XYZ file of C-alpha atoms in Angstrom:
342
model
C -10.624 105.681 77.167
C -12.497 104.904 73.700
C -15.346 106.032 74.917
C -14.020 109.178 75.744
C -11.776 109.406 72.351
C -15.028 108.756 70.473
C -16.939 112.102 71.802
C -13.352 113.641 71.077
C -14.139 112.974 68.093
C -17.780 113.918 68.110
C -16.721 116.832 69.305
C -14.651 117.495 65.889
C -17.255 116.772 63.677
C -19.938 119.316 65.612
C -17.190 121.805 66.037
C -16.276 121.829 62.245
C -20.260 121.442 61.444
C -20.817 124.870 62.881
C -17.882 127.476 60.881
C -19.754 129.090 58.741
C -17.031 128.205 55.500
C -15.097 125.042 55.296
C -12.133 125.200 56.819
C -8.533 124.683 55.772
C -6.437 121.868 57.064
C -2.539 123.361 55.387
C -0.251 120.351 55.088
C 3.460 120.387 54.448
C 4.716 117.542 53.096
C 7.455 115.303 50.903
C 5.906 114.989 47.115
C 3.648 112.275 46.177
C 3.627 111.091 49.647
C -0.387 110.751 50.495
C -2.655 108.633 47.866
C -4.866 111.587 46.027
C -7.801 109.860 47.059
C -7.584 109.950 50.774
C -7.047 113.781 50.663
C -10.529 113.802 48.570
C -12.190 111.331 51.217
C -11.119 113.400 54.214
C -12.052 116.820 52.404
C -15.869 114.991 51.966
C -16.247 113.321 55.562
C -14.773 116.704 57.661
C -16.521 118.883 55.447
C -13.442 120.386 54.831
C -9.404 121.683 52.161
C -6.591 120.732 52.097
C -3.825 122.576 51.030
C -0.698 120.613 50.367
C 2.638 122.227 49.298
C 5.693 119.809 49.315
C 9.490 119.990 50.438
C 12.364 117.694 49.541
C 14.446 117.642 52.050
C 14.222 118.336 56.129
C 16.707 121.082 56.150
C 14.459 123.093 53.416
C 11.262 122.320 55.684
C 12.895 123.717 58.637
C 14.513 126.664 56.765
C 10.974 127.666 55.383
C 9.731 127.200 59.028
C 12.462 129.712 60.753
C 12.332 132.053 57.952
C 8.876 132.695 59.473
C 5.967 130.222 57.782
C 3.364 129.462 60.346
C 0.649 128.983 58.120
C 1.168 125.153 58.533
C -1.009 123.060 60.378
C 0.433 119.025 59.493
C 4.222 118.840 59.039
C 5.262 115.324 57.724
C 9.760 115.379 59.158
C 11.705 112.601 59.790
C 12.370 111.579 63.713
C 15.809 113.453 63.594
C 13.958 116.419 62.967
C 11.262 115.963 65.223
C 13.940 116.532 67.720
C 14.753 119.709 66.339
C 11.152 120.920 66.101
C 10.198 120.512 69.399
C 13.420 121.783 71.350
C 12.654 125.066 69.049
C 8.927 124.943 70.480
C 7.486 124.832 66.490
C 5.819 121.674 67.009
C 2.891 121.417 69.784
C 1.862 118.182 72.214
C -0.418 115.880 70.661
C -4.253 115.411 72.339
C -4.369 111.397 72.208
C -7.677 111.335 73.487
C -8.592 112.669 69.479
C -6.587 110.003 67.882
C -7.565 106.784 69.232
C -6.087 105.087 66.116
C -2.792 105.301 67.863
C -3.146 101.735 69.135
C -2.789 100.423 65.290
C 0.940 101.715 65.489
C 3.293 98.789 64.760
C 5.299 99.172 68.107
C 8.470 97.179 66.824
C 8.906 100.639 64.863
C 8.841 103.038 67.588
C 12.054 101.958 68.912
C 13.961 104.080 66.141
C 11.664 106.607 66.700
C 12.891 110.319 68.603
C 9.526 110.232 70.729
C 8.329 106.815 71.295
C 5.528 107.662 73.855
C 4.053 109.874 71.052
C 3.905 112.894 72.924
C 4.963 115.124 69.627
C 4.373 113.087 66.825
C 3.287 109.810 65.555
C 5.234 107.620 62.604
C 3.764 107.998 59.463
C 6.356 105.970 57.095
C 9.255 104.074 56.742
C 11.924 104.709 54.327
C 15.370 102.708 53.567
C 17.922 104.895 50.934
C 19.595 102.898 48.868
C 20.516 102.712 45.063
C 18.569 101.667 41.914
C 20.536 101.068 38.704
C 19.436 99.495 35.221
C 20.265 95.916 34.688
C 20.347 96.270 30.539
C 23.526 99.433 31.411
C 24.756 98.051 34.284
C 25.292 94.763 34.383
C 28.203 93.949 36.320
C 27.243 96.161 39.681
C 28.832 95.808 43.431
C 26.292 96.490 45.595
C 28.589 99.152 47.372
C 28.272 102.418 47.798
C 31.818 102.920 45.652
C 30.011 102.450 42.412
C 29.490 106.478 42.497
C 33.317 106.053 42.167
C 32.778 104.244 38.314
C 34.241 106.655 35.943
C 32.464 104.876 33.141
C 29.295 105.979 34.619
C 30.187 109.765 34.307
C 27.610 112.021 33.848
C 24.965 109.026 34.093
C 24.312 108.862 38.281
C 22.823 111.283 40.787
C 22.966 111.316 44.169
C 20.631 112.859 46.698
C 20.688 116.336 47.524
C 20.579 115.880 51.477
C 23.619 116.584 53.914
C 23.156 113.618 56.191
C 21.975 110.803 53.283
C 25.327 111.722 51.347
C 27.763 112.469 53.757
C 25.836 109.754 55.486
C 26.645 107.449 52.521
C 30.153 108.130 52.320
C 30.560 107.430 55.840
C 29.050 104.178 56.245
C 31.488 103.385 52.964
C 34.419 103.979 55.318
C 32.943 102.124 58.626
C 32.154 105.008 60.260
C 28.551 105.799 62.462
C 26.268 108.113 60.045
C 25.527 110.281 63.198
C 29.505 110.694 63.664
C 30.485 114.271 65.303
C 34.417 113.323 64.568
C 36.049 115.785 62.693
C 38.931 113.619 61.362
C 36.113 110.867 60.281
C 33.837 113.821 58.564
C 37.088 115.278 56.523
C 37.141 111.445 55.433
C 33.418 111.501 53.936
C 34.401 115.010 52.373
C 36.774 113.998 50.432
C 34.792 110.505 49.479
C 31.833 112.718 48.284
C 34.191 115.240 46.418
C 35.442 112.039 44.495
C 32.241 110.738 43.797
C 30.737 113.798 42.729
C 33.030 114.264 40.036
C 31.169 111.137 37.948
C 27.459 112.882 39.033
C 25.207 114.505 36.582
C 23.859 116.282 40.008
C 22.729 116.265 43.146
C 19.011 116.497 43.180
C 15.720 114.961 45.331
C 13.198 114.142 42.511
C 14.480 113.965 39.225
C 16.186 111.110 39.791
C 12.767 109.237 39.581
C 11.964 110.379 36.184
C 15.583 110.426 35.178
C 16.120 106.534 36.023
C 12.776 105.710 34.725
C 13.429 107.076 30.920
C 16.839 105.680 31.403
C 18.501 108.764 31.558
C 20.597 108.195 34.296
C 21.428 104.686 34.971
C 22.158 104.913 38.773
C 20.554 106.798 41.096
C 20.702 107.495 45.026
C 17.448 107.334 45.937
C 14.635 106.329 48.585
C 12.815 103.008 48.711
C 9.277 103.660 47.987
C 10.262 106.031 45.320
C 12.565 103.647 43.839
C 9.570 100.874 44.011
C 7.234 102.993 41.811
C 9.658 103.329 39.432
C 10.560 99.774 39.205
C 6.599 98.874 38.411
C 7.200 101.652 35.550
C 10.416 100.231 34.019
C 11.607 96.117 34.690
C 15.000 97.321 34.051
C 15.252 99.215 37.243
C 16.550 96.842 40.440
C 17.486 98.271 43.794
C 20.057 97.245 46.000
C 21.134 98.617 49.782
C 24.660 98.718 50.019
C 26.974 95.964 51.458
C 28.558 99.065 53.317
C 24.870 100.012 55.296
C 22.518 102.915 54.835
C 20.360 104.880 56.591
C 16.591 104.032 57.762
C 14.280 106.911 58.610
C 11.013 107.611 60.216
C 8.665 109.913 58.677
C 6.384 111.171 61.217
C 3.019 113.559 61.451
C 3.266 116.620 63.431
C 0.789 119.634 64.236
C 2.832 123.167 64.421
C 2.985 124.881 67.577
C 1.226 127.848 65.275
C -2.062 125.809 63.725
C -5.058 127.266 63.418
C -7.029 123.863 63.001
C -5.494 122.101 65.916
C -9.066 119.646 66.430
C -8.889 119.398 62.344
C -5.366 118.304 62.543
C -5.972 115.544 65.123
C -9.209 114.240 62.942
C -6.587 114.278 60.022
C -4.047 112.053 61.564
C -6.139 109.640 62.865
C -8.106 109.275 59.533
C -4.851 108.260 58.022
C -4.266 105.813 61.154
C -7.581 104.063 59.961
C -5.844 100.420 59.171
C -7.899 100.456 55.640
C -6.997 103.797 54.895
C -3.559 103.531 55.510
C -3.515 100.159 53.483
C -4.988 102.108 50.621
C -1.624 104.882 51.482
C 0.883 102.045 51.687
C -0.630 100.511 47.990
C -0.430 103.922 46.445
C 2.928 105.587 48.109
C 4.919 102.532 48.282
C 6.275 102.766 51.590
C 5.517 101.086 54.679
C 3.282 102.985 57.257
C 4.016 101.079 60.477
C 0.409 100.371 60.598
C 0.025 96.837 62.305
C -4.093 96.174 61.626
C -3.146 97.412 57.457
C -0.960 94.610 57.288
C -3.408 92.042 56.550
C -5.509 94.309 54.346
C -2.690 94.128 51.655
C -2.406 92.292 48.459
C -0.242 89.740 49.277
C 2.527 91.173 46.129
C 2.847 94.131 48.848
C 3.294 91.861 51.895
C 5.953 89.758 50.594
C 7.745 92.545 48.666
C 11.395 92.909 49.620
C 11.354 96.797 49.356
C 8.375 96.951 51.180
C 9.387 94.805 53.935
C 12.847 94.203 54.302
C 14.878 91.130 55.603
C 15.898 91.292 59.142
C 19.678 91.157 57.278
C 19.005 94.279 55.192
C 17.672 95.970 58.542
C 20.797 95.101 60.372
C 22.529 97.028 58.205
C 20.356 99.962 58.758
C 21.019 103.187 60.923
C 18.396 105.731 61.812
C 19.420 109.554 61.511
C 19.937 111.222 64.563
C 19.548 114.860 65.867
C 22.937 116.112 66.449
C 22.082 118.810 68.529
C 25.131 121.653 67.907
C 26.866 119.347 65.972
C 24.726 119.632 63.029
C 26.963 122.697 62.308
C 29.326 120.514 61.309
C 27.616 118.805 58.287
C 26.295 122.213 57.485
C 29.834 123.245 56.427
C 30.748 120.398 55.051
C 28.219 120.420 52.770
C 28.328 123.605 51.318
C 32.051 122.976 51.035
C 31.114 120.078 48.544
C 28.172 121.545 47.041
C 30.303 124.674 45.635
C 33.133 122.845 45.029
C 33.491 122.534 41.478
C-alpha cells in the first residue's frame, strides 16, 4: 500500500513537472488558519500558488458555494458541514492511495467526526468555543455562560456571529442538547440570546480578537486557538469553558466536487499531514491538528497547555455540532429573528 501511495505521489510531482505554467491550488479557508510558511514551502516543493481567500463562518462558506463559486479546489468546514457538502454532491471522494499521511491521524478524534472512514474528508483541527475575559475588568467572573446577562458589562462583550455557537450557547445554558430540533426548547434559547444581546457591542467572528486584545471589549465569545494567541499578546486575557458546556468542532480538509487540481489537492493535504509540518501548523495556529506522530515534535509549553489539550473534564462537557438535515431551517429563522431584532 506505501509502495503504491509513494508512485501516487510520484505521479504528482511528474504530472505537475510537465504544465507548461505553475498551477493554482485555490483554497477556501477560516482566517489565519495555516502558518504563512507552509503555504511558501508547498508553493516551492510542487512547483506551484496558492490562492487563499477566507470565510468566517460555515453558513457564509456554503452560501458562497450555492450562489455558484466553483473555483475552489481545498475547502477547510467543520464535520457538521461536511455532511451538508456531500449530500449536495459539492464535495468529491478522496484518492487515499495519494495521501498516505492519513495513518498519522489521531484516531481518538475521529469518533466526533461526520465521516470517520475518511471517505470525504480528513480532520484538520480541533476547536473548543468558549469565553475569554480580562482579569484587571473582570475580576469577579462565573464561568457560565449567563455572564452575557451582566448589565455592567454593557456595550463591553461580543458574541459570535454563528447560528449554532450562539443559539448553541444559550441552549446548553438551559440544559438543553445544542443539536436540539424542539421547538418549545429553541423559543427558550431565543429569548436567552435576545436578553443577552441587549449588553453586546455586536455580534461579529474576528474582531473580537483585536477587540479583547487592546482591551476594548472585556469579554468575548470566542474560539480556543484564537483566544490562545491573544492570551500570548495580552496576560490579562484568561479563558474559561462554561460550567453550562460548549460546543467542540472538527475542522476538516475537503476537495470540491468542481476542482481543477484534484492530484494538486491530494499532494496539498498530505503535505500538511507531514507530522513536522503539522507541528510547525499547531505552533503557529494554536489549535490542535489531531496529528498523533506531531505530538512529540512540540515544545513541551504546547503539550501541556490546557487550551491546547484539554482535561478529559473540560471534554466531557463538550458537544460536537451536528448536521440537522431539514431542521437546520429552524435555526435559520431563529436567527434572523434575533439578528434584526433591535
Amino acid at each position: 500500500m506505501k509502495r503504491f501511495a509513494l508512485l501516487g505521489l510520484a505521479f504528482v510531482g511528474i504530472f505537475l513537472g510537465c504544465q507548461k505554467s505553475k498551477p493554482t491550488l485555490h483554497v477556501y479557508n477560516w482566517a489565519d488558519y495555516l502558518a504563512p510558511q507552509l503555504v511558501a514551502r508547498f508553493e516551492k516543493q510542487y512547483q506551484c500558488k496558492i490562492v487563499i481567500d477566507t470565510f468566517d463562518s460555515n453558513e457564509a462558506m456554503y452560501a458562497k458555494l450555492k450562489a455558484g463559486a466553483t473555483g475552489y479546489d481545498v475547502l477547510f468546514p467543520s464535520s457538521y458541514m461536511v455532511a451538508l457538502l456531500k449530500r449536495e454532491n459539492l464535495i468529491q471522494p478522496l484518492d487515499h492511495a495519494l495521501i498516505p499521511n492519513l495513518s498519522n491521524i489521531d484516531s481518538t478524534y475521529l469518533n466526533i467526526v461526520y465521516d470517520p472512514k475518511m471517505e470525504y474528508s480528513v480532520p484538520y483541527a480541533v476547536s473548543i468555543t468558549g469565553v475569554a475575559y480580562l482579569r484587571n475588568r473582570v475580576p469577579n467572573i462565573r464561568f457560565s455562560w449567563d455572564v452575557f446577562a451582566r448589565k455592567d458589562l454593557k456595550g463591553r462583550m461580543t458574541m459570535l456571529d454563528d447560528m449554532r455557537e450562539t443559539i448553541g450557547a444559550a441552549l446548553k445554558f438551559l440544559g438543553y442538547s445544542l443539536n436540539t430540533r424542539n421547538e418549545q426548547e429553541l423559543q427558550k434559547a431565543r429569548n436567552v440570546v435576545l436578553e443577552w444581546k441587549r449588553n453586546l457591542a455586536k455580534f461579529e467572528n474576528e474582531q473580537y480578537k483585536t477587540g479583547i486584545a487592546s482591551e476594548e471589549f472585556f469579554v468575548v465569545h470566542g474560539y480556543s486557538g484564537d483566544i490562545f494567541q491573544i492570551m500570548a499578546e495580552n496576560p490579562n486575557v484568561d479563558f474559561f469553558v462554561p460550567e453550562e458546556g460548549t460546543s467542540l468542532a472538527m475542522d476538516e480538509m475537503v476537495i470540491t466536487r468542481t476542482s481543477k487540481q484534484v492530484q494538486l489537492a491530494h499532494a496539498f493535504i498530505n503535505f500538511l499531514l507531514d507530522p513536522h509540518n503539522a507541528a510547525e501548523n499547531i505552533a503557529v495556529i494554536n489549535y490542535l491538528c489531531p496529528n498523533r506522530a506531531a505530538y512529540p515534535l512540540l515544545d513541551e509549553s504546547l503539550r501541556r497547555h490546557p487550551v491546547l489539550f484539554p482535561p478529559k473534564n473540560v471534554l466531557a462537557r463538550c458537544e460536537v455540532i451536528e448536521d440537522l438535515g431539514e431542521d437546520n431551517v429552524k435555526y435559520t429563522k431563529i436567527w434572523d429573528e434575533i439578528k434584526a431584532m433591535q
